[in-house]
Short mmCIF file of C-alpha atoms in Angstrom, two decimals:
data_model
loop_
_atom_site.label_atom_id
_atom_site.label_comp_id
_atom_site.label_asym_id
_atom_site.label_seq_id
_atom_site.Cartn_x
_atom_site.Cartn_y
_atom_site.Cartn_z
CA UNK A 67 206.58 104.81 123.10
CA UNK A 68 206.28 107.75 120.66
CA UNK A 69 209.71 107.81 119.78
CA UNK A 70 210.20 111.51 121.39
CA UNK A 71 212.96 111.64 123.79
CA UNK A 72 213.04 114.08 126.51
CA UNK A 73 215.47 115.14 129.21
CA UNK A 74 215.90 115.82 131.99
CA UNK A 75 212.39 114.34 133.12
CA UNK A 76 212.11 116.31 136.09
CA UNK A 77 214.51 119.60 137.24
CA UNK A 78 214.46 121.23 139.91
CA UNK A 79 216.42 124.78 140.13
CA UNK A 80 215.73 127.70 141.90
CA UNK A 81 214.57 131.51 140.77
CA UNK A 82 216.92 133.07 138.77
CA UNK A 83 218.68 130.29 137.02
CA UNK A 84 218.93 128.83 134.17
CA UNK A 85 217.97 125.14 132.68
CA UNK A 86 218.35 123.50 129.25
CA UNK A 87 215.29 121.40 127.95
CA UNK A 88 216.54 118.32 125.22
CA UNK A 89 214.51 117.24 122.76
CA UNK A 90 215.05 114.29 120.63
CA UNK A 91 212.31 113.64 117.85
CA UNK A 92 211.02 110.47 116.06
CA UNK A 93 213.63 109.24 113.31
CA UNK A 94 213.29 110.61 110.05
CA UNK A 95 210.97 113.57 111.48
CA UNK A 96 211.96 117.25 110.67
CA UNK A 97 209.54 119.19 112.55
CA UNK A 98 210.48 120.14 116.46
CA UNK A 99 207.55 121.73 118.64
CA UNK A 100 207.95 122.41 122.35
CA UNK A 101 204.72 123.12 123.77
CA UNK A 102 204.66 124.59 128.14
CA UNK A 103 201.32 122.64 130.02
CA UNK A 104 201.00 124.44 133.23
CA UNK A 105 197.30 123.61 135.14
CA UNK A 106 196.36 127.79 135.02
CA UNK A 107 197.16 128.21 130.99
CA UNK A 108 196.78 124.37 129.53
CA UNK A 109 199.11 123.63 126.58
CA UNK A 110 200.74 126.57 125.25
CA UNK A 111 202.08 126.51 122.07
CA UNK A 112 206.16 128.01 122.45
CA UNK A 113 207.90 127.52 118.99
CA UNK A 114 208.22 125.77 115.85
CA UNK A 115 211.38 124.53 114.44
CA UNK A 116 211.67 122.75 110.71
CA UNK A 117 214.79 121.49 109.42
CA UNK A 118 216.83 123.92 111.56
CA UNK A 119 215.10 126.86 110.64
CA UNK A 120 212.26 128.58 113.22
CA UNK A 121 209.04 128.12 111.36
CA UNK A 122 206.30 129.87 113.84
CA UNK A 123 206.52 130.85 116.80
CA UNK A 124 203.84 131.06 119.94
CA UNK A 125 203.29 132.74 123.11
CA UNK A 126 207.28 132.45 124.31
CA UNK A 127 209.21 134.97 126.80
CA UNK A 128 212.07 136.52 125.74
CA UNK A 129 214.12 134.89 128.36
CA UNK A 130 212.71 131.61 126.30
CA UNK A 131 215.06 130.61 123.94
CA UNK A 132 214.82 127.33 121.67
CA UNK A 133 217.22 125.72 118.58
CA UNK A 134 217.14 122.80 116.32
CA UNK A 135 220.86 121.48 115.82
CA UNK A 136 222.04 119.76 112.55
CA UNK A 137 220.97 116.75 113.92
CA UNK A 138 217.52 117.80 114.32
CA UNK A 139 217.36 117.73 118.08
CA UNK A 140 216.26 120.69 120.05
CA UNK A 141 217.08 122.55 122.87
CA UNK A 142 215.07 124.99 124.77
CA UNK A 143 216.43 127.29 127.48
CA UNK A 144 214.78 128.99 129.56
CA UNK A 145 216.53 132.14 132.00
CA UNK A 146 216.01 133.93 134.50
CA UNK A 147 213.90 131.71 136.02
CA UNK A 148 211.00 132.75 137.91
CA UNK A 149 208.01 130.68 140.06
CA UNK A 150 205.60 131.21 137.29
CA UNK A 151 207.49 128.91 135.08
CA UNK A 152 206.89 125.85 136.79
CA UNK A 153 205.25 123.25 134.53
CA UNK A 154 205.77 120.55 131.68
CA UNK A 155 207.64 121.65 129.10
CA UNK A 156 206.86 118.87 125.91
CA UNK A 157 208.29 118.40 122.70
CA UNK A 158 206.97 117.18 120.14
CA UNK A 159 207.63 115.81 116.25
CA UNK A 160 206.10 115.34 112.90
CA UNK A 161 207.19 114.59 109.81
CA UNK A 162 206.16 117.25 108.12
CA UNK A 163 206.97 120.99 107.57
CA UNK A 164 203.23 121.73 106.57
CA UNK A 165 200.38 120.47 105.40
CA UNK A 166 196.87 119.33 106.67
CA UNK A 167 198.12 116.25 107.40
CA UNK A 168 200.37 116.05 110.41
CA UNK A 169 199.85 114.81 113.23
CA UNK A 170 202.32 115.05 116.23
CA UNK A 171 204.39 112.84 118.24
CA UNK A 172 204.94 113.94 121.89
CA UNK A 173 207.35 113.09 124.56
CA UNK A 174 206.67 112.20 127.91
CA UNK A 175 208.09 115.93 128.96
CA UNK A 176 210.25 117.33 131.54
CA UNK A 177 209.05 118.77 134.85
CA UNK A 178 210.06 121.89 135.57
CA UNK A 179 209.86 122.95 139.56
CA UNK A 180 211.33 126.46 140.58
CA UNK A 181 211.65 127.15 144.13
CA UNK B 205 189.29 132.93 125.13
CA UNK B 206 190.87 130.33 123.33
CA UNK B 207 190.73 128.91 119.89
CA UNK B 208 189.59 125.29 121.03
CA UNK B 209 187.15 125.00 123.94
CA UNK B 210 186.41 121.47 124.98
CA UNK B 211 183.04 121.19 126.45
CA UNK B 212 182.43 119.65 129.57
CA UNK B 213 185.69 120.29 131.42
CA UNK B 214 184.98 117.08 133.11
CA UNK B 215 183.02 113.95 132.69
CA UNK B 216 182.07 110.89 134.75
CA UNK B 217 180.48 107.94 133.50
CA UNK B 218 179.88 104.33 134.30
CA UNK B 219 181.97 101.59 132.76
CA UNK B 220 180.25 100.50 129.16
CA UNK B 221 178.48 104.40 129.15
CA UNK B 222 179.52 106.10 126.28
CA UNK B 223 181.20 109.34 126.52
CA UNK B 224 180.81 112.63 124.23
CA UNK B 225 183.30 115.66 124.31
CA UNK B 226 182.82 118.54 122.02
CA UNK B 227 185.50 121.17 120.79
CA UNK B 228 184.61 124.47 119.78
CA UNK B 229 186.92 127.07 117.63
CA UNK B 230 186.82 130.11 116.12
CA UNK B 231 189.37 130.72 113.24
CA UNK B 232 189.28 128.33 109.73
CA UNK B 233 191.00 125.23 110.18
CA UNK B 234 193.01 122.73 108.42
CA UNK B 235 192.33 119.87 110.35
CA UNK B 236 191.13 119.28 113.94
CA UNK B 237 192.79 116.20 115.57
CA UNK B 238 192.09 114.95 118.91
CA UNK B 239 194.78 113.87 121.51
CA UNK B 240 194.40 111.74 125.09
CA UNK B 241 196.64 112.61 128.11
CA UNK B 242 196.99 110.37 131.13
CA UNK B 243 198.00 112.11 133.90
CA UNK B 244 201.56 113.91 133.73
CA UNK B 245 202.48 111.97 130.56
CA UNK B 246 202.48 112.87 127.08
CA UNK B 247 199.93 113.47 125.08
CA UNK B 248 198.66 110.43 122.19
CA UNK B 249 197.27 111.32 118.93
CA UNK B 250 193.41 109.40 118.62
CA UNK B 251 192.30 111.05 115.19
CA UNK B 252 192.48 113.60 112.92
CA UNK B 253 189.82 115.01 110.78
CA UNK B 254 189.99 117.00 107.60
CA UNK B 255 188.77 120.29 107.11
CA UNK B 256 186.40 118.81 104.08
CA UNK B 257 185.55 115.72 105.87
CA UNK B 258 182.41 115.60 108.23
CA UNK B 259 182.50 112.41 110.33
CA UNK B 260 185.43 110.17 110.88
CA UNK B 261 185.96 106.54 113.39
CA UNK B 262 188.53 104.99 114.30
CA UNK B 263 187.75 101.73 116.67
CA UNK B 264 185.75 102.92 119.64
CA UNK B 265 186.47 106.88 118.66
CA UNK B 266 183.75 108.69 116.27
CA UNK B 267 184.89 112.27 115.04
CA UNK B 268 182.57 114.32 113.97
CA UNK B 269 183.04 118.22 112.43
CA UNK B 270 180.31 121.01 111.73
CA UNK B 271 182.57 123.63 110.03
CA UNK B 272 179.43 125.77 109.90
CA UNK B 273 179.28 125.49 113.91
CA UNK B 274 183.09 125.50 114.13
CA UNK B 275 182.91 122.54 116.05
CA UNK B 276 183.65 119.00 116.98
CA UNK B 277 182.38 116.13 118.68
CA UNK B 278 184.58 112.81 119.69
CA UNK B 279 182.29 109.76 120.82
CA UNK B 280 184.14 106.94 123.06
CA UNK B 281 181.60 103.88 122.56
CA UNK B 282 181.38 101.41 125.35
CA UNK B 283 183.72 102.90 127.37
CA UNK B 284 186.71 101.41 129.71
CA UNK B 285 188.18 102.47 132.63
CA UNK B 286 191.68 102.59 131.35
CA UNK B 287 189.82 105.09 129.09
CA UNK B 288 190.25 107.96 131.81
CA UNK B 289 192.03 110.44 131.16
CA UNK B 290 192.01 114.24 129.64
CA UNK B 291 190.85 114.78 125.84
CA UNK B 292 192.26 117.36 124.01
CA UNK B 293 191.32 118.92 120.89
CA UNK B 294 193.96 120.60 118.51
CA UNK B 295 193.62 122.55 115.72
CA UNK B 296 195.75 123.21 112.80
CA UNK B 297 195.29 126.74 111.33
CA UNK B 298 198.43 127.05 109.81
CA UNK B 299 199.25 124.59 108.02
CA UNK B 300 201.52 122.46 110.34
CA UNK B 301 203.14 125.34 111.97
CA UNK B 302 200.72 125.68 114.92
CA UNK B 303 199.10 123.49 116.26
CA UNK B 304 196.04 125.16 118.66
CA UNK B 305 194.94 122.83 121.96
CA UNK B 306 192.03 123.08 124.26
CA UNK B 307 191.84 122.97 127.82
CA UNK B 308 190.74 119.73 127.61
CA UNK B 309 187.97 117.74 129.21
CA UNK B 310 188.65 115.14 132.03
CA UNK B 311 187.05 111.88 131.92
CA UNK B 312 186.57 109.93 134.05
CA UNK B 313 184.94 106.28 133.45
CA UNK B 314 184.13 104.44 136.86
CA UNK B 315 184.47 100.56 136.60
#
């Protein structure tokens, strides 16, 4: 167990909607990632959050949208759903905000299935 | 193409084989860390290896990184079959703020 809570495990929606993503990270760890792992593109890096604040962001749609919440969980919604964006969304913590030393901390991801 | 390549893309090998996975990149790194998937779960970090450092193990796991070649190796010794799964190699280019993965190679050890 990593620590990294995730739900909804699985979701199911249809084109056109939309779905919330929760992420919960490790105790004590700052950093939220959410990463989309689809068989076609592999793991691709979405966004970075630190403390609250968006620290980097990756290859994300605009009708992606992600926040880290006083408590440091995150949410990431995605809109206007289309077939495409079938696939495991994870999130993942570290501790730190940068450095060469981080490593991270995944959860066990939600599966995302649009119809 | 991508910043990490792991080379093969899949690998089968006898129980007590070992098993050798490289990672190739192409920007400067931080650090290049290696991660293990089993299927549809999350992914587990196995090692990490600094930028300045050249070969690293960890139990059964050797690490090694040719900054000159941009690349990586990651040696499983005496392998298990609870060892299958996909290997992924990540690297960090940015200091923590992105963190670059492969497509990953998947192994498979046959008991």
């Amino acid at each position: 167990d990593s620590g990294v809570t995730q739900t909804p495990k699985h979701l199911i929606t249809a084109t056109g909607q939309r779905v919330t993503l929760r992420c919960s990270p490790r105790s004590g760890d700052l950093s939220v990632y959410w990463y989309q792992q689809s068989l076609d593109q592999g793991l691709q890096f979405l966004i970075q959050y630190y403390n609250g604040e968006e620290r980097a962001k990756g290859n994300i749609l605009e009708r992606f949208s992600a926040q880290q919440f006083p408590d440091l969980h995150s949410e990431l919604n995605l809109s206007s759903l289309e077939l495409g964006d079938s696939a495991l969304y994870f999130c993942a913590s570290s501790p730190l905000s940068s450095g060469s030393n981080g490593e991270l901390f995944f959860g066990e991801g939600s599966r995302l299935t649009v119809l | 193409s991508q910043q990490g390549e792991e080379d093969p893309q899949a690998l089968s090998i006898q129980e007590g084989e070992n098993a050798t996975m490289n990672c190739s990149y192409k920007t400067s790194i931080n650090n290049l860390q290696w991660y293990r998937q089993n299927s549809g779960r999350g992914l587990v970090h196995l090692i990490l290896i600094r930028s300045n450092e050249r070969e690293k193990h960890s139990g059964r796991l050797r690490v090694t990184l040719d900054t000159s070649k941009k690349s990586s190796s990651l040696l499983i010794t005496a392998s298990r079959a609870a060892d299958t799964a996909s290997y992924f190699c990540a690297t960090d280019i940015n200091y923590g703020q992105n963190f670059v993965f492969g497509p990953g190679t998947r192994l498979s050890v046959l008991p």
